[in-house]
Short mmCIF file of C-alpha atoms and ligand atoms in Angstrom, two decimals:
data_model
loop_
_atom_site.label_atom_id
_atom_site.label_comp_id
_atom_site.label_asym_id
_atom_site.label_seq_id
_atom_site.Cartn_x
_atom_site.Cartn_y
_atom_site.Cartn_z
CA UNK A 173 3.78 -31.95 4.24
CA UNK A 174 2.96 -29.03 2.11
CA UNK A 175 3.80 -26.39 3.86
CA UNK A 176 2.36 -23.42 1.12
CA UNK A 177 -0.98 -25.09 2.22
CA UNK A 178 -0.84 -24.46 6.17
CA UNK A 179 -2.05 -21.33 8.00
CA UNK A 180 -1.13 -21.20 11.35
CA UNK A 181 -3.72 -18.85 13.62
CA UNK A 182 -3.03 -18.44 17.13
CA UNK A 183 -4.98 -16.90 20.16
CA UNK A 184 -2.94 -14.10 21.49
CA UNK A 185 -5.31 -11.14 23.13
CA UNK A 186 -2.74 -8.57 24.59
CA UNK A 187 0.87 -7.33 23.47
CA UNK A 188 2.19 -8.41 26.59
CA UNK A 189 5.27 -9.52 25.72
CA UNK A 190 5.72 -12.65 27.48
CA UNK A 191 2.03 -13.73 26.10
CA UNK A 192 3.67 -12.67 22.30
CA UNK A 193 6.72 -14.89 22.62
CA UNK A 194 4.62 -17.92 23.83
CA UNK A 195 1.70 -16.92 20.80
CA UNK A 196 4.64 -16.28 18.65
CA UNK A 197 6.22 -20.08 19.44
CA UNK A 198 2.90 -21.84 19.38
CA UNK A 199 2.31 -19.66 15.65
CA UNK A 200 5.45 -20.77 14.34
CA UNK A 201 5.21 -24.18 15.70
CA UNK A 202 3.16 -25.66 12.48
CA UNK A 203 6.33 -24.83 10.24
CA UNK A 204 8.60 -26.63 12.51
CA UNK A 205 9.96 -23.08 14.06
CA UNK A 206 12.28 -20.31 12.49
CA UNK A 207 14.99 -23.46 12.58
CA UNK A 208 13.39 -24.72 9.99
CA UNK A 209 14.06 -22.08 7.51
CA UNK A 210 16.88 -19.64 8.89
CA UNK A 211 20.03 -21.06 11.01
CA UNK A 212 23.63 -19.54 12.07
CA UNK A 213 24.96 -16.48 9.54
CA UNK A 214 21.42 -16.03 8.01
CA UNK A 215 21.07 -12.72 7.12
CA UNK A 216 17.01 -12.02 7.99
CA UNK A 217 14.66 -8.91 7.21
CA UNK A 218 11.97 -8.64 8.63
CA UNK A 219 9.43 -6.09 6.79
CA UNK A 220 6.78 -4.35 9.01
CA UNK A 221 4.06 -2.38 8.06
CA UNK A 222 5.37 0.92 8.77
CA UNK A 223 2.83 3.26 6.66
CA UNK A 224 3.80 6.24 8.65
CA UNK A 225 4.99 8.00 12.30
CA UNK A 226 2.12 6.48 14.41
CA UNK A 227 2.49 5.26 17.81
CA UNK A 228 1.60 1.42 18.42
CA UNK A 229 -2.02 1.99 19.91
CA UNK A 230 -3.27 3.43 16.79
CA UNK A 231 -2.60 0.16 15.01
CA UNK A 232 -1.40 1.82 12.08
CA UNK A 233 1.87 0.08 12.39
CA UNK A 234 3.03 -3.54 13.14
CA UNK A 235 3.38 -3.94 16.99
CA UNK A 236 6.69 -3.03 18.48
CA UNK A 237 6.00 -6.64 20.95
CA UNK A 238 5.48 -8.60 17.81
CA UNK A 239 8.62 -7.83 15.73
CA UNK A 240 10.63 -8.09 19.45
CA UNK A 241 9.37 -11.51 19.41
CA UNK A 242 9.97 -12.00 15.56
CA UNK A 243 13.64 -10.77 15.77
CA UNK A 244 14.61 -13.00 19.47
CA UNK A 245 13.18 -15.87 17.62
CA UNK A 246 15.29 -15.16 14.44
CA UNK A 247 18.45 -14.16 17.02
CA UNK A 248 18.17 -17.70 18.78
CA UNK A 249 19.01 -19.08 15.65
CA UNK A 250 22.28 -17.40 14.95
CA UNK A 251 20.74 -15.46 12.11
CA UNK A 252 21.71 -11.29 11.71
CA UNK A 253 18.58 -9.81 11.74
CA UNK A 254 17.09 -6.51 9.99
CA UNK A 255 14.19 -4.53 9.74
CA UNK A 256 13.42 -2.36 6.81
CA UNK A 257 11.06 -0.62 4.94
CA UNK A 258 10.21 2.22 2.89
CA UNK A 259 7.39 4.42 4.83
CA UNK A 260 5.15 6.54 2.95
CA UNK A 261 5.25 9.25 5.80
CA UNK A 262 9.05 9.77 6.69
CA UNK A 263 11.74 8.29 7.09
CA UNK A 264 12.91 5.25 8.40
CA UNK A 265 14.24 5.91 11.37
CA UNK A 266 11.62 8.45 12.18
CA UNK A 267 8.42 6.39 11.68
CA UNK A 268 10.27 3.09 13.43
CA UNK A 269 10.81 5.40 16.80
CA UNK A 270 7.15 6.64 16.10
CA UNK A 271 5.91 3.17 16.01
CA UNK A 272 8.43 1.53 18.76
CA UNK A 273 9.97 -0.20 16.82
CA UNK A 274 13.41 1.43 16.84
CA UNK A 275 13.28 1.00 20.67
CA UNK A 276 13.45 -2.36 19.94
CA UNK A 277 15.49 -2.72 17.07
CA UNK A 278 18.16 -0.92 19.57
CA UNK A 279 17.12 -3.21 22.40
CA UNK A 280 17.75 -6.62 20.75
CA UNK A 281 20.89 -5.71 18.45
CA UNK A 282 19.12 -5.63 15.23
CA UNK A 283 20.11 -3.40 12.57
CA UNK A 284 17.44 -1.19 10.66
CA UNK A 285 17.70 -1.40 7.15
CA UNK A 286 16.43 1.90 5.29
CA UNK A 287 14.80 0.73 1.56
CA UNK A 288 17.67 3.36 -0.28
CA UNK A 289 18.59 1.69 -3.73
CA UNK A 290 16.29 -0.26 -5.98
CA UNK A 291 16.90 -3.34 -8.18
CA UNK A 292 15.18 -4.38 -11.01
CA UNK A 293 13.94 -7.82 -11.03
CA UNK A 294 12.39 -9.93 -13.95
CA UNK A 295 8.97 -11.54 -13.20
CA UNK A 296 8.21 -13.14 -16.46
CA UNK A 297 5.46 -14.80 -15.30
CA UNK A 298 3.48 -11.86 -13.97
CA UNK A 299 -0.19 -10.70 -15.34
CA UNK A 300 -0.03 -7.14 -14.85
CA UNK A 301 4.08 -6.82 -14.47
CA UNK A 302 6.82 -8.11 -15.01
CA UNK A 303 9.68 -5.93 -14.16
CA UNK A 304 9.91 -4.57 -10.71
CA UNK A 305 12.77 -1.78 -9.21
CA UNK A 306 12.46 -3.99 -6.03
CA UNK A 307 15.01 -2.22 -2.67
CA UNK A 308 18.23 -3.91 -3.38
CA UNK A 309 18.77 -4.49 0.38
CA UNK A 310 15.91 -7.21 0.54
CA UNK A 311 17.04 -8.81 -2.08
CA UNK A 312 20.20 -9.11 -0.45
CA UNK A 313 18.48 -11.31 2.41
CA UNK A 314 18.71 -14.95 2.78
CA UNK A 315 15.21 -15.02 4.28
CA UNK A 316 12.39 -12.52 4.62
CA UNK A 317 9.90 -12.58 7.28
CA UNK A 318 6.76 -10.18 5.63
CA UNK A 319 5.10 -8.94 9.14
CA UNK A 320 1.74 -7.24 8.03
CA UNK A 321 -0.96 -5.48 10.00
CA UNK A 322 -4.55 -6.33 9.65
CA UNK A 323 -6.12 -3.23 8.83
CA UNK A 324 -9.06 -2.19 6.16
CA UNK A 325 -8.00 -0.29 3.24
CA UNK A 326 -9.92 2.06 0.73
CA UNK A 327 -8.28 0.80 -2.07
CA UNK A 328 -7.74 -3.42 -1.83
CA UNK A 329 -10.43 -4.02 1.62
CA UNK A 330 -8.27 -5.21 3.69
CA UNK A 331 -4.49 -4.68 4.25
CA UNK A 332 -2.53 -8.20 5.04
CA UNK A 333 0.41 -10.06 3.77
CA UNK A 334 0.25 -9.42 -0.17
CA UNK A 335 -0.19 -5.41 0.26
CA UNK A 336 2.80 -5.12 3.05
CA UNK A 337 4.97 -6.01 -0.43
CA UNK A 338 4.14 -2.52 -1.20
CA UNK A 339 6.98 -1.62 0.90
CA UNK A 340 9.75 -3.73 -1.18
CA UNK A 341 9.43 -0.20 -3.14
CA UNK A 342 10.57 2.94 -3.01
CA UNK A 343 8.31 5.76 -2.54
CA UNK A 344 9.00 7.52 -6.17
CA UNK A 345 7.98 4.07 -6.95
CA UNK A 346 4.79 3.44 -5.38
CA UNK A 347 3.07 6.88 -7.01
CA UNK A 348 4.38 5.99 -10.10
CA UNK A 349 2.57 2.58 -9.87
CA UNK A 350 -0.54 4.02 -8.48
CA UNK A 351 -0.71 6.17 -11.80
CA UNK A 352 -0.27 3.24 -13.97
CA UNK A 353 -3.10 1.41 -12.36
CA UNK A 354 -5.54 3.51 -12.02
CA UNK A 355 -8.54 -0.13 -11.97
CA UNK A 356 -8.55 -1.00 -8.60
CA UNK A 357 -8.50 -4.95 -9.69
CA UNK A 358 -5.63 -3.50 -12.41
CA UNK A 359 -3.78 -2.58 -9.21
CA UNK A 360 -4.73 -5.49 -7.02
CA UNK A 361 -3.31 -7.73 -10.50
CA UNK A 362 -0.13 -5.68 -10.01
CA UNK A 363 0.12 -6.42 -5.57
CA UNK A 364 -0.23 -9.68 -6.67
CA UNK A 365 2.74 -9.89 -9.54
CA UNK A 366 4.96 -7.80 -6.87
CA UNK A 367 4.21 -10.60 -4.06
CA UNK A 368 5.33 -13.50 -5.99
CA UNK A 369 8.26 -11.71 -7.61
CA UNK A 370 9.25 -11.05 -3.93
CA UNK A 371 7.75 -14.35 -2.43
CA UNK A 372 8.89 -13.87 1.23
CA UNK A 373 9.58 -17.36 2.83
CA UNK A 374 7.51 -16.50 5.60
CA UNK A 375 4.37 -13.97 5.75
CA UNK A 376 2.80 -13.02 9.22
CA UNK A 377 -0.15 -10.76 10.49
CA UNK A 378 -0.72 -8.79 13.78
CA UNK A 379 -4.13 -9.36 14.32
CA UNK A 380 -3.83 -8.93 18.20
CA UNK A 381 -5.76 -5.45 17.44
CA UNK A 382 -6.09 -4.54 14.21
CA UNK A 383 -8.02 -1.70 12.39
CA UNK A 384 -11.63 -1.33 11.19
CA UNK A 385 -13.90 1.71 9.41
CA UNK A 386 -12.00 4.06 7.58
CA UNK A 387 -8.24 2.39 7.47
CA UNK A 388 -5.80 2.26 6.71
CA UNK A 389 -4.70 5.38 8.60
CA UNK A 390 -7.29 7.00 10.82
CA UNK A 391 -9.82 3.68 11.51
CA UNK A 392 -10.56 2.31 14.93
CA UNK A 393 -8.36 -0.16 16.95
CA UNK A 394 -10.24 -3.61 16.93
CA UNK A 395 -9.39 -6.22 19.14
CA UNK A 396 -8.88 -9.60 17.26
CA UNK A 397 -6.94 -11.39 19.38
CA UNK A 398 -5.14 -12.84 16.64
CA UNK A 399 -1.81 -14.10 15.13
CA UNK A 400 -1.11 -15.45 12.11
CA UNK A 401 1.16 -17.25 9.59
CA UNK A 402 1.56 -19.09 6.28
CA UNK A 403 4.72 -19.37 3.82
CA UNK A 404 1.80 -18.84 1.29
CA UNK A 405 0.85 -14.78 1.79
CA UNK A 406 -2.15 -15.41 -0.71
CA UNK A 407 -3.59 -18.10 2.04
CA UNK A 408 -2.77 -16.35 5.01
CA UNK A 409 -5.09 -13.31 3.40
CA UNK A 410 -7.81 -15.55 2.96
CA UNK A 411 -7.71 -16.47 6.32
CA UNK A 412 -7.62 -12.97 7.68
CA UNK A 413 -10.69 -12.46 5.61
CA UNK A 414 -12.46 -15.05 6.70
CA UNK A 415 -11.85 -13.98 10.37
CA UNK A 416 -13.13 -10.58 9.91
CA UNK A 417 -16.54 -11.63 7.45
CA UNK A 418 -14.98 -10.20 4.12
CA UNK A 419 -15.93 -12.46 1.56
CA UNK A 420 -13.20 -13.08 -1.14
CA UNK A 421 -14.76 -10.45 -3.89
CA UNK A 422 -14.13 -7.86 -1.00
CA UNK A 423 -10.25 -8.13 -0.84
CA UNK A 424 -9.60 -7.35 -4.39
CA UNK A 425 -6.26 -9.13 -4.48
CA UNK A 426 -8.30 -12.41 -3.59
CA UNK A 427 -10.88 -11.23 -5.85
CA UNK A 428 -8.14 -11.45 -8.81
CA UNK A 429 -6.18 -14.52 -6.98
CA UNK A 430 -9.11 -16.52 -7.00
CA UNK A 431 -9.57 -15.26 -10.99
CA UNK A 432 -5.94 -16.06 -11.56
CA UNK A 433 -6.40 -19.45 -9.51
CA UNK A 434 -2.62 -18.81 -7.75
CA UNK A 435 -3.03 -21.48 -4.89
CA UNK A 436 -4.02 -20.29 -1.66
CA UNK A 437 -7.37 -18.40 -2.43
CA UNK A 438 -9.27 -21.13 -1.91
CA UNK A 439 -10.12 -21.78 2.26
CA UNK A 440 -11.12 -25.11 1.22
CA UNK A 441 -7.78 -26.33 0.19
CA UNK A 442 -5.87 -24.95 3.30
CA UNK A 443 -5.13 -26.88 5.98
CA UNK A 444 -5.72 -24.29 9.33
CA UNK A 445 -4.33 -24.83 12.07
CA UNK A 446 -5.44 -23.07 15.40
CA UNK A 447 -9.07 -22.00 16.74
CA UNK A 448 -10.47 -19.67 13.63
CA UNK A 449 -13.52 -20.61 14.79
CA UNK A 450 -13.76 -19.41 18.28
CA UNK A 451 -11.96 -15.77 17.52
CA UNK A 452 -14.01 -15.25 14.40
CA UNK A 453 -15.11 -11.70 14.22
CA UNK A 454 -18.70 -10.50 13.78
CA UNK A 455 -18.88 -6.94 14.22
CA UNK A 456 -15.71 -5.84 12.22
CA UNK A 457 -16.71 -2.80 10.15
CA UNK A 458 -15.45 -2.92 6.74
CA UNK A 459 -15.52 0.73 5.87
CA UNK A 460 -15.94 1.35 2.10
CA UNK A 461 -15.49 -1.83 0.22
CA UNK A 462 -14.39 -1.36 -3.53
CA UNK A 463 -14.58 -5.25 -4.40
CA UNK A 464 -17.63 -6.90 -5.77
CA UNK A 465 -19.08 -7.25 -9.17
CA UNK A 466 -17.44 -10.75 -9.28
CA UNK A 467 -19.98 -12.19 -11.39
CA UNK A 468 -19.25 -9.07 -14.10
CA UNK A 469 -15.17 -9.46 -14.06
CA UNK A 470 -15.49 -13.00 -14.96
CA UNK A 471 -18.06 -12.26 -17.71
CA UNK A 472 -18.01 -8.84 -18.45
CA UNK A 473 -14.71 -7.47 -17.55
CA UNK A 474 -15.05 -4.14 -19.78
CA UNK A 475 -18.37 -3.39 -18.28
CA UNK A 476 -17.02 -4.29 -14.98
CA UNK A 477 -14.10 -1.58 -15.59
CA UNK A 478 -16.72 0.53 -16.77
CA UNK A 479 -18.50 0.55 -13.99
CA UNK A 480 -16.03 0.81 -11.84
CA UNK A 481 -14.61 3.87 -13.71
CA UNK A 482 -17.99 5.86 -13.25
CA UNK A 483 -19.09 4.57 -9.34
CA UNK A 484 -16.10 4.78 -7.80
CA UNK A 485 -16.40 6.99 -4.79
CA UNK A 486 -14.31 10.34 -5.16
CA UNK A 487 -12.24 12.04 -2.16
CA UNK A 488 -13.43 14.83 -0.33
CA UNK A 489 -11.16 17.29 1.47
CA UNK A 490 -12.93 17.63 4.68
CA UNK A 491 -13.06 21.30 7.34
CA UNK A 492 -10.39 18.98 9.86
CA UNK A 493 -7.91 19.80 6.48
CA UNK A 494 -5.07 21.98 8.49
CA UNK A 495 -3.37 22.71 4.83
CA UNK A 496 -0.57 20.43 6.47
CA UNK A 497 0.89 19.93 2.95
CA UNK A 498 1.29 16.46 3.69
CA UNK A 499 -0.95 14.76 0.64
CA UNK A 500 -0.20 17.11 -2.09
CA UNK A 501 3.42 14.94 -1.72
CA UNK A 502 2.12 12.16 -2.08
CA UNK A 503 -0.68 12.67 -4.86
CA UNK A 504 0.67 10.41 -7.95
CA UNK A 505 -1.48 12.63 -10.37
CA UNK A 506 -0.41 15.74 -9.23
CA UNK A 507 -3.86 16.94 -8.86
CA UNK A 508 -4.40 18.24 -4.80
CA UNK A 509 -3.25 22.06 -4.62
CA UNK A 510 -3.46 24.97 -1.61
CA UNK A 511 -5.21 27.99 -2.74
CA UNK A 512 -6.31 30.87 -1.24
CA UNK A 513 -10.39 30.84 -0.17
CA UNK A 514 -12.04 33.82 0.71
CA UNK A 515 -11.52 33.44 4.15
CA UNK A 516 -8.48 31.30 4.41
CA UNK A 517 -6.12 28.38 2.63
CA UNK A 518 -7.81 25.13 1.13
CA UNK A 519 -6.82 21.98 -0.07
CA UNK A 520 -8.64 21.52 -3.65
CA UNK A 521 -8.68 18.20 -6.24
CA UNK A 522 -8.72 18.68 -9.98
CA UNK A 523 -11.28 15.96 -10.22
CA UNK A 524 -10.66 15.78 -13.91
CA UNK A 525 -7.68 14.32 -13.45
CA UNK A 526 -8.16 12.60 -10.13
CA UNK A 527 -6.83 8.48 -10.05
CA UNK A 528 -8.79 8.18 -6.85
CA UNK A 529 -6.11 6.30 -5.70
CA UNK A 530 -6.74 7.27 -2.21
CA UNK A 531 -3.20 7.97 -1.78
CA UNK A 532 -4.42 11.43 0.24
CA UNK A 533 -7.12 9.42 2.28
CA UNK A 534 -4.35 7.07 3.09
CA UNK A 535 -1.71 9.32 4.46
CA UNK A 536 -3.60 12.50 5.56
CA UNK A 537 -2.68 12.73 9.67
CA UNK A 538 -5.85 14.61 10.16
CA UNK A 539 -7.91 11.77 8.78
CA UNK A 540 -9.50 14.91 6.55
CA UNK A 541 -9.73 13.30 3.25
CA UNK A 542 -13.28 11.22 3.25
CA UNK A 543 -14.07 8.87 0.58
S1 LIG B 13 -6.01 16.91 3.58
FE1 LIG B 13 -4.80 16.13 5.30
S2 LIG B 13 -2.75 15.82 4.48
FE2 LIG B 13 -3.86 17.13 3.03
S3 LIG B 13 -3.30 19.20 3.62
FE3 LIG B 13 -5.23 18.69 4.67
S4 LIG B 13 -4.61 17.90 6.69
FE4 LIG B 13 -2.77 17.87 5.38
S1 LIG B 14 -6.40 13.47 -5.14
FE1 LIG B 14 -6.13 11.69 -3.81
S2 LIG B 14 -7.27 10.07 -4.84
FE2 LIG B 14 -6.95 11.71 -6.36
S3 LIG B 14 -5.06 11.12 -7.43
FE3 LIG B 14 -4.49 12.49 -5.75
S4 LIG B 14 -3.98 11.11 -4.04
FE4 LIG B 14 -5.13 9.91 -5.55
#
């Protein structure tokens, strides 16, 4: 049985933690169970999404109830399990009690694993790169267990399994990359390179609500009544699309998967398992949707970057702008300032030198950056 071929969906419509465990079991049960890969002395990570301090019902994080289940499951093996990451908006051990996930972290006897030193691997094989300063303590893992959240992003579509990689860097890291690819499909080229030079063994999404409209931060909570899970994060992504109606050009790291043909783009070559079918979303609102163009990247790529260059939508600070402060952090170019208006402070862009990266759209707590 190839098992880079399988994506396990299962129904699971509350975080009700008894109704997790059981979805968990019946997600995992496909793969043969965490036994299967992970066993007594196996040091585990499991990697949420944990973008920034937001509490669990604004679905910007993964679920507190679904990494409980994750690290019991990984416990009942014998394995030492950690969760780590490298939030955008704090630190660890602030956005983890934000999300309630520390609460459980302390509950089970897991250890959280802050993303400190960075390590940098080799990835010949990569399209866009091919050295990465990857966190040192993953790599130090026997197993990693990437646990994404289904949300909509500005920048890729949709956030899943290949984008949670983000997080295997530091922060420093992740504006410096966001400056060197400023082509969305550039960047989605690089997501890509970073998930196979990480390659967790096992890649899962919270779909039980996720997030449509203007994600990744301040969308809308959308019940999908979904888990799911592939050892193939480039499948498990196509799947996710396909249960919200994004076609493949819309997630731009399938877009450039299915360009690069790396197995798993394709839903006709996967084998799912569980009802897609019958929790298939129709009303899902993708917010703004970057992808596209297919037909011009395959046969026109300068155009297509051309295009791309001169209609791709520009931030707007919006009158819900507090002047937190928060954005001009995390702006890779450098570009967002405070200055004095005539009646009060504003947040201004030097759109000359804008990447419209949506970094600010993505980590603004206001939800005042529109794109
Ligand atoms: S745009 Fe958002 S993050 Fe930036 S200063 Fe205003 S409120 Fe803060
Ligand atoms: S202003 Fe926003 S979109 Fe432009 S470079 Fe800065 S973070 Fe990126």
């Amino acid at each position: 049985m190839d098992l880079e071929k399988i994506v396990s969906v299962t129904s699971c419509q509350s975080y009700n933690f008894p109704l997790v465990r059981q979805s968990l079991a019946a997600m995992l049960e496909p793969f043969g169970g965490l036994e299967h890969f992970m066993g007594p002395g196996s040091r585990v990570l499991i990697k949420p999404n944990l973008l920034t301090a937001a509490a669990p019902e604004k679905v910007v994080t993964t679920h507190p109830a679904v990494i409980k289940g994750l690290i019991l499951a990984a416990q009942e093996t014998g394995a030492q399990v950690f969760v780590g990451d490298s939030p955008m908006g704090g630190t660890l051990k602030k956005v983890a009690a934000a999300a309630g996930i520390m609460a459980v972290v302390e509950e089970t006897g897991a250890s959280l694993l802050p993303f400190l030193q960075a390590k940098t691997v080799s990835f010949p094989a990569g399209k866009a790169c091919t050295n990465f300063p990857l966190a040192k303590e993953a790599l130090e893992m026997d197993f990693i267990i990437n646990a994404g959240k289904l949300k909509t992003h500005s920048l890729t579509g949709l956030t899943l399994a290949v984008k949670n990689c983000y997080g295997f860097l530091a922060n420093k890291d992740k504006m410096r990359y966001h400056a060197r690819y400023p082509i969305v499909h550039d960047f989605a080229d690089f997501l890509l390179d970073l998930y196979l030079a990480i390659k967790p063994g096992l890649s899962l999404v919270d779909a039980v609500v996720g997030m449509d409209g203007p994600g990744p931060r301040v969308g809308r909570p959308k019940p999908l009544g979904a888990l799911l899970a592939s050892t193939n994060g480039v499948a498990l992504d196509a799947v996710c699309a396909e249960l919200t109606g994004f076609s493949t050009n819309e997630v731009t790291t399938l877009h450039q998967a299915a360009r690069r043909n790396i197995p798993g783009h394709d839903l006709r070559k996967l084998e799912i398992k569980g009802p897609l079918e019958t929790l298939r979303c129709r009303t899902f609102d993708k917010g703004i949707s970057i992808g596209g163009w297919s037909f011009l990247w395959r046969y026109a790529p300068t155009l297509a970057r051309h295009l791309q260059q001169r209609r791709r939508a520009w931030p707007l600070v919006s009158e819900e702008c507090n002047q937190c402060g928060t954005c001009l952090k995390h702006c890779p170019a450098e570009v967002m300032q405070v200055v004095a208006g005539s009646r009060e402070k504003k947040v201004t862009i030097d759109y000359k030198k804008c990447l419209r990266c949506y970094c600010c759209q993505e980590i603004c707590p206001q939800g005042a950056i529109k794109i």
